[in-house]
Short mmCIF file of C-alpha atoms in Angstrom, two decimals:
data_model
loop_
_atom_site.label_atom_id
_atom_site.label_comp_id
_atom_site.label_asym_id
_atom_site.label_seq_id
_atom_site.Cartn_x
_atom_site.Cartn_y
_atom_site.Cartn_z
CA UNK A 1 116.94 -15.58 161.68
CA UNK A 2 120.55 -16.15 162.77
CA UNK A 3 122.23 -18.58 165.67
CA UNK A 4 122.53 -15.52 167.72
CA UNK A 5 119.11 -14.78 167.40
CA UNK A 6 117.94 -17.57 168.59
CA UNK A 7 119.96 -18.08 171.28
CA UNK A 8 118.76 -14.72 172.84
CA UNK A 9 115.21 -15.77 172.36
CA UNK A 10 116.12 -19.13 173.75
CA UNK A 11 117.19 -17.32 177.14
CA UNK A 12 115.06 -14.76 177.29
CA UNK A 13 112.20 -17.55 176.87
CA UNK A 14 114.08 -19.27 179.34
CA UNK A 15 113.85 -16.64 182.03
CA UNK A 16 110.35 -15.85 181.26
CA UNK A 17 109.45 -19.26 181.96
CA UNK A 18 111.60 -19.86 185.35
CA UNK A 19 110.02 -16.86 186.30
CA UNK A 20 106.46 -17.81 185.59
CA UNK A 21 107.17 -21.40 186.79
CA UNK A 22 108.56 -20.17 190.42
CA UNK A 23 105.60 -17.57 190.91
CA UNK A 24 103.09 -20.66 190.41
CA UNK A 25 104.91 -23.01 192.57
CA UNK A 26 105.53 -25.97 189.24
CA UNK A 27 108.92 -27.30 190.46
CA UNK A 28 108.97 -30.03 187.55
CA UNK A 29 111.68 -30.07 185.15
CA UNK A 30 114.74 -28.26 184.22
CA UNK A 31 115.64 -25.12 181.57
CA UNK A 32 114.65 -26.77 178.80
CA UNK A 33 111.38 -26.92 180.04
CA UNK A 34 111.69 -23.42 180.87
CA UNK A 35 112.32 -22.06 178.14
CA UNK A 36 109.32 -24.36 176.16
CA UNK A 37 107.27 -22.63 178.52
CA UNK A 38 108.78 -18.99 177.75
CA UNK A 39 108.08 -19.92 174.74
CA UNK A 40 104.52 -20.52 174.82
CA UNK A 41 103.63 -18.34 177.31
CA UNK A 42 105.08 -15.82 175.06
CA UNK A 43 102.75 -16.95 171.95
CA UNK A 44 99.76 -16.71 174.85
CA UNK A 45 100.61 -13.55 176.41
CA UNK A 46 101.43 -11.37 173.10
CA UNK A 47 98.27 -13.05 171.93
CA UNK A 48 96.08 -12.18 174.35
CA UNK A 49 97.39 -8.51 174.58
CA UNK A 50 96.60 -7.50 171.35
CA UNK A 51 93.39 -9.41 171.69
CA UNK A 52 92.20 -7.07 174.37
CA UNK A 53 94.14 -4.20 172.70
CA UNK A 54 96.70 -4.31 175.99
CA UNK A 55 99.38 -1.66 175.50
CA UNK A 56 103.09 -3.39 175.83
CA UNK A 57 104.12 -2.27 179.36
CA UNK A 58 107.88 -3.64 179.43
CA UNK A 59 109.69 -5.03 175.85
CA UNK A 60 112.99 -5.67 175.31
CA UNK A 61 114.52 -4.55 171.47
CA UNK A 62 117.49 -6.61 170.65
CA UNK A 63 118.96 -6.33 166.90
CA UNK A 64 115.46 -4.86 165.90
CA UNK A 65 113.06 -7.86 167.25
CA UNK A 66 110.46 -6.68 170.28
CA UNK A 67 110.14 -9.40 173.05
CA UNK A 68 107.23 -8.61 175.09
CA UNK A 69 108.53 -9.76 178.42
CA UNK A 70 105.56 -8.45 180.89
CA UNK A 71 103.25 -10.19 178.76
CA UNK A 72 105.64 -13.43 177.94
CA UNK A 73 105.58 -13.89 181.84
CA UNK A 74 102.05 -13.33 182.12
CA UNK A 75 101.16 -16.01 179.29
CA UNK A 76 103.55 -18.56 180.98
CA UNK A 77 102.22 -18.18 184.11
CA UNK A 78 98.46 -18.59 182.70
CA UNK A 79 100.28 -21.76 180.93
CA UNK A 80 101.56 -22.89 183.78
CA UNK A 81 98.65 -23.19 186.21
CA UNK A 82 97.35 -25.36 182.91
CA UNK A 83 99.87 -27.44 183.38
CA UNK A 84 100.08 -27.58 187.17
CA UNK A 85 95.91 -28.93 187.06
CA UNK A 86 96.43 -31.45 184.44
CA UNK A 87 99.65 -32.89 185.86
CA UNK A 88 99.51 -35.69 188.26
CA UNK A 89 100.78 -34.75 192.05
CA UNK A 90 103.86 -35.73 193.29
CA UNK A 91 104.02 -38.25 195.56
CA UNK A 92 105.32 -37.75 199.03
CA UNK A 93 107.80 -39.99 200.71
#
């Protein structure tokens, strides 16, 4: 795997995961977070679609390598509301 390689998995991960963070409302953090989210949530949702034998609905093909976005978003949101219930609440000035 090249630099270049990563770095488009790095941002697609990354938008994956701002987009699954802003749909459940988790505000904490910044990209880097993001993206360890995209990340995950991508593990999660590629998982569980070929799990439940899911057909891809939306993937991206850049320099031959399939990125399951629908499902990355799904995953991350699914990892998100994890997060969000184990995470302590913000407190309110």
């Amino acid at each position: 795997m090249s630099l270049l390689d990563f770095l488009i998995m790095f941002i697609i991960a990354a938008i994956t995961g701002s987009v699954a963070r802003s749909l459940v409302g988790f505000d904490r953090g910044g990209c880097i977070l993001s993206a360890i989210v995209g990340f995950i949530g991508a593990l999660i949702g590629t998982y569980l679609g070929r799990e439940y034998g899911l057909p891809e609905i939306w993937s991206l093909t850049i320099r031959g390598i399939k990125y399951p976005v629908v499902w990355s978003v799904l995953g991350a949101v699914i990892f998100t509301l994890v997060l969000s219930l184990l995470s302590p609440r913000k407190k309110k000035k």
